[in-house]
Amino acid sequence: MGIEVTVEGLSKAFGPQTIWRDVTLTLPAGEVSVMLGPSGTGKTVFLKSLIGLLKPETGRVLVDGVDMVNDPDRKVFAMRKKFGLMFQDGAMFGSMNLYDNIAFPLREHTRKTEKEIRRIVLEQMDVVGLLGEERKLPGQISGGMRKRAGLARALVMDPEIILCDEPDSGLDPVRTAYISQLLIDVNARIDATMLIVTHNIEIASTVPDNIGMLFLRDLVAFGPREVLLTSEEPVVGQFLRGNRHGPIGMTEEKDAAKLEEEARAADTLGPVRPIHIPPQLRPSPGLPARAAEARHAAAVDAILPTLSHAAQHAIRENRAHLNQTGGLT
Ligand SMILES: Nc1ncnc2c1ncn2[C@@H]1O[C@H](COP(=O)(O)OP(=O)(O)O)[C@@H](O)[C@H]1O
Ligand SMILES: [Mg+2]
């Protein structure tokens, strides 16, 4: 069962360079969240701050009563064992085969016997579709396989929180779709709290329960997918729906003045597309429903009256579609 992660007033700088400031959000227990942001906005720095590998100057990250920023190392190290981290580049040891890479955290941090380790490693390699590839070296496999090996390694310690750094980077759309499905399936299997950072809008609109956006050193929004995908906030709408000038290239930051200018120009373009919430990925057949799904739906119901009529309508349509197709019972 996943644990909630609460981020309060977090700010990080390297010398004179502010990376982001005053980031406040809650990753709800067991839900999948995505943090969008162009390259260089500090997504990796954010993930490292959550597990206490980097120390922001101000703010707190609370996990089960432990503050990953300010508490003593001993407490932070103990809590870090509940996290699984999937690195952007896989972070595999090049001279070790996949089996040994995936077994590494178990050998390093537990006293399990080689027999137990073997059972766990092969189980997780099976989950990510790498069974039979145990002896390959990281340099002998494709980028997509390395990502999946990185995911298997993040899973062996039975994490309650999983952080994924750009699981799609360098992958083609087919492999990106495969890893997206894998992440939803992992969530259905183990109910972990998950945070995925990416600049892929397709992933943001189809995978997570919650979406956040880092832009120009600020968290411009964070909330349930139903709210973000129907948001009439110009920056959010531009990123997620391309309602006005089409999606902004997430790899290129535009400055605030340029954004404003575009928003003004777009206001004269006539009617915008009606708001529509794309369907969220479901666990593969044979897997249990995601435990967080009902909790998430209840949380959205609670705030429904505060949303615009168009947003409420889109959310009801999305629900009706889900019910028809066998989701959310
Ligand atoms: N250890 C560090 N020391 C100094 N600057 C850093 C360090 N790590 C990251 N940065 C800087 O922080 C910014 C955000 O980096 P990063 O989190 O890697 O962005 P993203 O993952 O969103 O592409 C970059 O400008 C990068 O140069
Ligand atoms: Mg990064």
Short mmCIF file of C-alpha atoms and ligand atoms in Angstrom, two decimals:
data_model
loop_
_atom_site.label_atom_id
_atom_site.label_comp_id
_atom_site.label_asym_id
_atom_site.label_seq_id
_atom_site.Cartn_x
_atom_site.Cartn_y
_atom_site.Cartn_z
CA MET A 1 0.00 0.00 0.00
CA GLY A 2 1.46 3.37 -1.00
CA ILE A 3 2.11 6.22 1.38
CA GLU A 4 1.21 9.86 0.88
CA VAL A 5 4.04 12.30 0.14
CA THR A 6 3.52 15.90 1.23
CA VAL A 7 5.71 18.65 -0.18
CA GLU A 8 5.50 22.00 1.59
CA GLY A 9 7.05 25.28 0.43
CA LEU A 10 10.04 23.59 -1.20
CA SER A 11 12.65 25.84 -2.87
CA LYS A 12 15.93 24.81 -4.45
CA ALA A 13 18.81 26.86 -5.80
CA PHE A 14 22.36 26.08 -6.91
CA GLY A 15 24.31 29.18 -5.96
CA PRO A 16 22.59 32.16 -7.57
CA GLN A 17 20.46 29.94 -9.87
CA THR A 18 16.94 29.34 -8.54
CA ILE A 19 15.69 26.00 -9.86
CA TRP A 20 12.13 26.20 -8.51
CA ARG A 21 10.56 27.93 -5.54
CA ASP A 22 7.76 27.40 -3.08
CA VAL A 23 6.58 24.05 -4.45
CA THR A 24 3.65 22.71 -2.44
CA LEU A 25 1.72 19.56 -3.38
CA THR A 26 0.52 16.21 -2.08
CA LEU A 27 1.02 12.93 -3.90
CA PRO A 28 -2.07 11.02 -2.75
CA ALA A 29 -1.42 7.52 -1.42
CA GLY A 30 -1.46 4.86 -4.11
CA GLU A 31 -2.22 7.30 -6.93
CA VAL A 32 -0.14 7.92 -10.04
CA SER A 33 0.98 11.51 -10.60
CA VAL A 34 2.89 13.09 -13.47
CA MET A 35 5.08 16.17 -13.25
CA LEU A 36 5.42 17.85 -16.63
CA GLY A 37 8.12 20.35 -17.39
CA PRO A 38 10.42 21.35 -20.24
CA SER A 39 14.05 20.15 -20.12
CA GLY A 40 16.08 21.93 -17.52
CA THR A 41 13.17 22.96 -15.29
CA GLY A 42 14.48 20.87 -12.43
CA LYS A 43 12.43 17.68 -12.65
CA THR A 44 15.35 15.43 -11.81
CA VAL A 45 16.39 17.81 -9.02
CA PHE A 46 12.83 17.53 -7.69
CA LEU A 47 12.89 13.71 -7.62
CA LYS A 48 16.27 13.71 -5.89
CA SER A 49 14.93 16.19 -3.33
CA LEU A 50 12.00 13.89 -2.52
CA ILE A 51 14.32 11.07 -1.50
CA GLY A 52 16.79 13.34 0.29
CA LEU A 53 19.67 12.99 -2.18
CA LEU A 54 19.59 16.76 -2.72
CA LYS A 55 18.70 19.20 0.03
CA PRO A 56 16.47 22.16 -0.87
CA GLU A 57 17.19 25.36 1.06
CA THR A 58 13.66 25.75 2.42
CA GLY A 59 10.56 23.63 2.85
CA ARG A 60 9.73 20.07 3.88
CA VAL A 61 9.00 16.70 2.27
CA LEU A 62 6.97 14.59 4.66
CA VAL A 63 6.70 10.82 4.26
CA ASP A 64 5.12 8.88 7.10
CA GLY A 65 6.26 11.45 9.67
CA VAL A 66 9.82 11.72 8.32
CA ASP A 67 11.03 14.99 6.80
CA MET A 68 13.32 13.97 3.93
CA VAL A 69 14.86 17.47 3.83
CA ASN A 70 15.54 18.33 7.45
CA ASP A 71 15.59 15.13 9.49
CA PRO A 72 18.88 13.45 10.43
CA ASP A 73 20.49 11.17 7.83
CA ARG A 74 19.72 8.05 9.84
CA LYS A 75 15.95 8.63 9.55
CA VAL A 76 16.19 9.72 5.90
CA PHE A 77 18.23 6.60 4.94
CA ALA A 78 15.71 4.31 6.63
CA MET A 79 12.78 5.95 4.81
CA ARG A 80 14.62 5.91 1.48
CA LYS A 81 14.31 2.09 1.48
CA LYS A 82 10.58 2.53 0.90
CA PHE A 83 11.29 4.33 -2.38
CA GLY A 84 11.99 2.77 -5.75
CA LEU A 85 13.75 5.09 -8.17
CA MET A 86 13.82 4.50 -11.91
CA PHE A 87 16.62 6.66 -13.29
CA GLN A 88 16.41 8.40 -16.66
CA ASP A 89 19.49 6.68 -18.09
CA GLY A 90 18.82 3.37 -16.33
CA ALA A 91 21.93 3.91 -14.16
CA MET A 92 22.99 0.30 -14.71
CA PHE A 93 26.48 -0.92 -13.91
CA GLY A 94 27.91 -1.50 -17.38
CA SER A 95 30.05 -4.48 -16.38
CA MET A 96 27.25 -6.34 -14.58
CA ASN A 97 24.63 -8.41 -16.36
CA LEU A 98 20.95 -7.54 -15.97
CA TYR A 99 20.39 -10.18 -13.29
CA ASP A 100 23.17 -8.80 -11.08
CA ASN A 101 22.11 -5.21 -11.70
CA ILE A 102 18.55 -5.98 -10.63
CA ALA A 103 19.71 -8.08 -7.67
CA PHE A 104 22.05 -5.31 -6.51
CA PRO A 105 19.72 -3.48 -4.07
CA LEU A 106 18.75 -6.80 -2.43
CA ARG A 107 22.38 -7.84 -1.97
CA GLU A 108 23.29 -4.36 -0.72
CA HIS A 109 20.41 -3.62 1.62
CA THR A 110 18.97 -6.95 2.79
CA ARG A 111 20.18 -10.22 4.26
CA LYS A 112 18.18 -12.35 1.89
CA THR A 113 19.69 -15.61 0.71
CA GLU A 114 20.69 -16.01 -2.96
CA LYS A 115 17.74 -18.38 -3.33
CA GLU A 116 15.27 -15.73 -2.13
CA ILE A 117 17.00 -13.09 -4.25
CA ARG A 118 16.67 -15.30 -7.31
CA ARG A 119 12.94 -15.72 -6.79
CA ILE A 120 12.40 -11.94 -6.45
CA VAL A 121 14.67 -10.94 -9.35
CA LEU A 122 13.10 -13.43 -11.76
CA GLU A 123 9.61 -12.42 -10.65
CA GLN A 124 10.28 -8.74 -11.37
CA MET A 125 12.10 -9.50 -14.63
CA ASP A 126 8.98 -11.39 -15.66
CA VAL A 127 6.76 -8.42 -14.71
CA VAL A 128 8.72 -6.10 -17.03
CA GLY A 129 9.01 -8.67 -19.83
CA LEU A 130 12.75 -9.38 -19.51
CA LEU A 131 12.72 -13.02 -18.50
CA GLY A 132 15.42 -14.86 -20.44
CA GLU A 133 17.63 -11.75 -20.74
CA GLU A 134 19.37 -12.24 -17.38
CA ARG A 135 22.85 -12.65 -18.81
CA LYS A 136 22.81 -9.65 -21.16
CA LEU A 137 24.94 -6.64 -20.36
CA PRO A 138 23.27 -3.19 -20.30
CA GLY A 139 25.27 -2.20 -23.40
CA GLN A 140 23.85 -5.15 -25.37
CA ILE A 141 20.17 -4.25 -25.08
CA SER A 142 17.88 -1.54 -26.47
CA GLY A 143 17.01 1.69 -24.67
CA GLY A 144 13.51 0.40 -24.00
CA MET A 145 14.86 -2.78 -22.39
CA ARG A 146 17.25 -0.73 -20.24
CA LYS A 147 14.30 1.35 -19.03
CA ARG A 148 12.43 -1.84 -18.13
CA ALA A 149 15.48 -3.25 -16.36
CA GLY A 150 15.65 0.01 -14.39
CA LEU A 151 12.00 -0.44 -13.46
CA ALA A 152 12.58 -4.04 -12.35
CA ARG A 153 15.45 -2.88 -10.15
CA ALA A 154 13.21 -0.17 -8.66
CA LEU A 155 10.67 -2.90 -7.80
CA VAL A 156 12.79 -5.55 -6.07
CA MET A 157 12.76 -3.83 -2.67
CA ASP A 158 8.95 -3.85 -2.67
CA PRO A 159 8.65 -0.04 -2.70
CA GLU A 160 5.70 1.93 -1.40
CA ILE A 161 6.67 4.99 -3.44
CA ILE A 162 8.01 4.78 -7.00
CA LEU A 163 9.69 7.72 -8.74
CA CYS A 164 10.29 7.50 -12.49
CA ASP A 165 12.59 9.93 -14.23
CA GLU A 166 11.49 10.36 -17.87
CA PRO A 167 10.58 6.70 -18.50
CA ASP A 168 9.87 7.66 -22.13
CA SER A 169 13.02 9.61 -23.01
CA GLY A 170 14.72 8.25 -26.11
CA LEU A 171 11.88 5.80 -26.84
CA ASP A 172 9.69 5.65 -29.92
CA PRO A 173 5.88 6.02 -29.49
CA VAL A 174 5.27 2.26 -29.48
CA ARG A 175 7.80 1.61 -26.71
CA THR A 176 6.51 4.66 -24.83
CA ALA A 177 2.99 3.20 -24.94
CA TYR A 178 4.36 -0.13 -23.68
CA ILE A 179 6.15 1.44 -20.70
CA SER A 180 3.07 3.58 -19.91
CA GLN A 181 0.95 0.42 -19.71
CA LEU A 182 3.63 -1.26 -17.60
CA LEU A 183 3.57 1.61 -15.08
CA ILE A 184 -0.23 1.44 -14.75
CA ASP A 185 0.02 -2.35 -14.35
CA VAL A 186 2.64 -1.95 -11.61
CA ASN A 187 0.30 0.44 -9.81
CA ALA A 188 -2.55 -2.07 -10.06
CA ARG A 189 -0.33 -4.87 -8.73
CA ILE A 190 1.26 -3.13 -5.75
CA ASP A 191 -0.79 0.04 -5.10
CA ALA A 192 2.37 2.14 -4.73
CA THR A 193 2.30 5.93 -4.77
CA MET A 194 3.93 6.90 -8.06
CA LEU A 195 5.43 10.06 -9.51
CA ILE A 196 6.53 10.15 -13.14
CA VAL A 197 8.42 13.15 -14.50
CA THR A 198 8.32 13.69 -18.23
CA HIS A 199 7.74 16.25 -20.93
CA ASN A 200 5.52 13.87 -22.85
CA ILE A 201 1.99 15.31 -23.04
CA GLU A 202 0.55 12.00 -24.26
CA ILE A 203 1.74 10.29 -21.06
CA ALA A 204 0.45 13.17 -18.95
CA SER A 205 -3.03 12.97 -20.46
CA THR A 206 -3.48 9.19 -20.41
CA VAL A 207 -1.48 7.70 -17.52
CA PRO A 208 -1.79 9.60 -14.21
CA ASP A 209 -4.52 10.39 -11.72
CA ASN A 210 -2.88 13.76 -11.02
CA ILE A 211 -0.91 16.20 -13.14
CA GLY A 212 1.52 18.93 -12.14
CA MET A 213 3.49 21.38 -14.23
CA LEU A 214 6.81 23.02 -13.51
CA PHE A 215 7.33 26.09 -15.66
CA LEU A 216 9.68 29.03 -15.34
CA ARG A 217 10.74 28.09 -11.80
CA ASP A 218 7.20 27.67 -10.47
CA LEU A 219 4.79 24.85 -9.96
CA VAL A 220 2.05 26.41 -12.10
CA ALA A 221 -0.52 23.77 -11.24
CA PHE A 222 -0.98 20.43 -9.53
CA GLY A 223 -4.23 18.52 -9.18
CA PRO A 224 -6.49 15.69 -10.34
CA ARG A 225 -6.30 14.93 -14.08
CA GLU A 226 -10.01 15.72 -14.36
CA VAL A 227 -9.31 19.27 -13.15
CA LEU A 228 -6.09 19.91 -15.08
CA LEU A 229 -7.37 18.49 -18.36
CA THR A 230 -10.41 20.77 -18.17
CA SER A 231 -8.56 23.81 -16.81
CA GLU A 232 -9.24 27.13 -18.46
CA GLU A 233 -6.01 28.56 -17.09
CA PRO A 234 -4.14 29.66 -20.29
CA VAL A 235 -0.77 28.09 -19.50
CA VAL A 236 -2.32 24.80 -18.40
CA GLY A 237 -4.67 24.71 -21.38
CA GLN A 238 -1.85 25.42 -23.80
CA PHE A 239 0.26 22.64 -22.41
CA LEU A 240 -2.37 19.99 -22.04
CA ARG A 241 -5.04 20.63 -24.64
CA GLY A 242 -3.49 22.92 -27.18
CA ASN A 243 -6.78 24.77 -27.19
CA ARG A 244 -5.33 28.06 -28.26
CA HIS A 245 -2.07 27.95 -30.19
CA GLY A 246 -1.41 24.25 -30.12
CA PRO A 247 0.77 22.61 -27.48
CA ILE A 248 3.89 24.51 -26.61
CA GLY A 249 6.97 22.46 -27.42
CA MET A 250 7.87 21.11 -24.02
CA THR A 251 11.54 21.06 -24.87
CA GLU A 252 11.62 24.80 -25.43
CA GLU A 253 10.67 27.17 -22.70
CA LYS A 254 8.84 30.21 -23.88
CA ASP A 255 9.07 33.21 -21.64
CA ALA A 256 6.09 34.66 -19.83
CA ALA A 257 5.80 37.68 -22.15
CA LYS A 258 5.65 35.46 -25.23
CA LEU A 259 3.03 33.23 -23.61
CA GLU A 260 0.89 36.23 -22.75
CA GLU A 261 1.19 37.62 -26.24
CA GLU A 262 0.07 34.28 -27.69
CA ALA A 263 -2.81 33.99 -25.27
CA ARG A 264 -3.99 37.49 -26.28
CA ALA A 265 -3.71 36.66 -29.96
CA ALA A 266 -5.55 33.40 -29.41
CA ASP A 267 -8.45 35.17 -27.73
CA THR A 268 -9.35 36.64 -31.09
CA LEU A 269 -9.25 33.26 -32.82
CA GLY A 270 -12.89 32.44 -32.17
CA PRO A 271 -14.46 29.50 -30.31
CA VAL A 272 -12.16 27.00 -28.62
CA ARG A 273 -12.67 23.26 -28.85
CA PRO A 274 -15.11 21.83 -26.30
CA ILE A 275 -13.38 20.39 -23.29
CA HIS A 276 -12.89 16.63 -23.43
CA ILE A 277 -11.08 14.32 -21.01
CA PRO A 278 -9.19 11.55 -22.82
CA PRO A 279 -9.68 8.08 -21.30
CA GLN A 280 -7.09 6.97 -18.74
CA LEU A 281 -5.14 3.74 -19.27
CA ARG A 282 -6.57 0.74 -17.44
CA PRO A 283 -4.64 -2.20 -16.00
CA SER A 284 -4.10 -5.07 -18.45
CA PRO A 285 -6.67 -7.89 -18.46
CA GLY A 286 -6.21 -10.30 -15.57
CA LEU A 287 -4.86 -7.68 -13.18
CA PRO A 288 -6.89 -6.29 -10.27
CA ALA A 289 -8.48 -2.83 -10.51
CA ARG A 290 -6.26 -0.06 -9.16
CA ALA A 291 -7.02 0.43 -5.47
CA ALA A 292 -6.58 4.19 -5.77
CA GLU A 293 -9.21 4.56 -8.48
CA ALA A 294 -12.25 4.77 -6.20
CA ARG A 295 -10.49 7.04 -3.69
CA HIS A 296 -9.47 9.36 -6.49
CA ALA A 297 -13.02 9.47 -7.90
CA ALA A 298 -14.39 10.33 -4.45
CA ALA A 299 -11.87 13.17 -4.07
CA VAL A 300 -12.88 14.57 -7.47
CA ASP A 301 -16.60 14.32 -6.57
CA ALA A 302 -15.93 16.38 -3.45
CA ILE A 303 -14.58 19.33 -5.46
CA LEU A 304 -16.89 18.96 -8.48
CA PRO A 305 -19.25 21.83 -7.49
CA THR A 306 -16.30 24.25 -7.41
CA LEU A 307 -15.43 23.62 -11.09
CA SER A 308 -16.74 25.36 -14.20
CA HIS A 309 -19.87 24.01 -15.87
CA ALA A 310 -17.84 22.89 -18.88
CA ALA A 311 -15.43 21.01 -16.61
CA GLN A 312 -18.26 19.37 -14.65
CA HIS A 313 -19.88 18.32 -17.91
CA ALA A 314 -16.62 16.82 -19.23
CA ILE A 315 -16.08 14.93 -15.97
CA ARG A 316 -19.62 13.50 -16.04
CA GLU A 317 -19.16 12.42 -19.66
CA ASN A 318 -15.85 10.79 -18.78
CA ARG A 319 -17.54 8.91 -15.89
CA ALA A 320 -20.42 7.78 -18.06
CA HIS A 321 -17.94 6.46 -20.61
CA LEU A 322 -16.02 4.65 -17.85
CA ASN A 323 -19.17 3.02 -16.49
CA GLN A 324 -20.21 1.88 -19.97
CA THR A 325 -16.83 0.32 -20.60
CA GLY A 326 -16.66 -1.50 -17.29
CA GLY A 327 -14.42 0.79 -15.28
CA LEU A 328 -15.22 2.29 -11.88
CA THR A 329 -17.91 0.11 -10.37
N1 LIG B 1 24.32 19.11 -8.70
C1 LIG B 1 24.05 20.24 -9.39
N2 LIG B 1 24.80 21.35 -9.25
C2 LIG B 1 24.51 22.49 -9.92
N3 LIG B 1 23.49 22.61 -10.80
C3 LIG B 1 22.70 21.54 -11.00
C4 LIG B 1 22.94 20.28 -10.31
N4 LIG B 1 21.99 19.40 -10.69
C5 LIG B 1 21.20 20.06 -11.59
N5 LIG B 1 21.63 21.35 -11.77
C6 LIG B 1 20.99 22.35 -12.64
O1 LIG B 1 19.62 22.41 -12.31
C7 LIG B 1 18.83 22.64 -13.47
C8 LIG B 1 17.70 21.62 -13.55
O2 LIG B 1 18.27 20.36 -13.86
P1 LIG B 1 17.42 19.02 -13.98
O3 LIG B 1 16.69 18.74 -12.71
O4 LIG B 1 18.36 17.99 -14.45
O5 LIG B 1 16.35 19.40 -15.11
P2 LIG B 1 15.32 18.40 -15.87
O6 LIG B 1 15.42 17.07 -15.20
O7 LIG B 1 13.97 19.02 -15.70
O8 LIG B 1 15.74 18.38 -17.30
C9 LIG B 1 19.78 22.63 -14.65
O9 LIG B 1 20.05 23.97 -15.01
C10 LIG B 1 21.02 21.96 -14.10
O10 LIG B 1 22.17 22.46 -14.73
MG MG B 2 16.05 15.25 -15.88
#
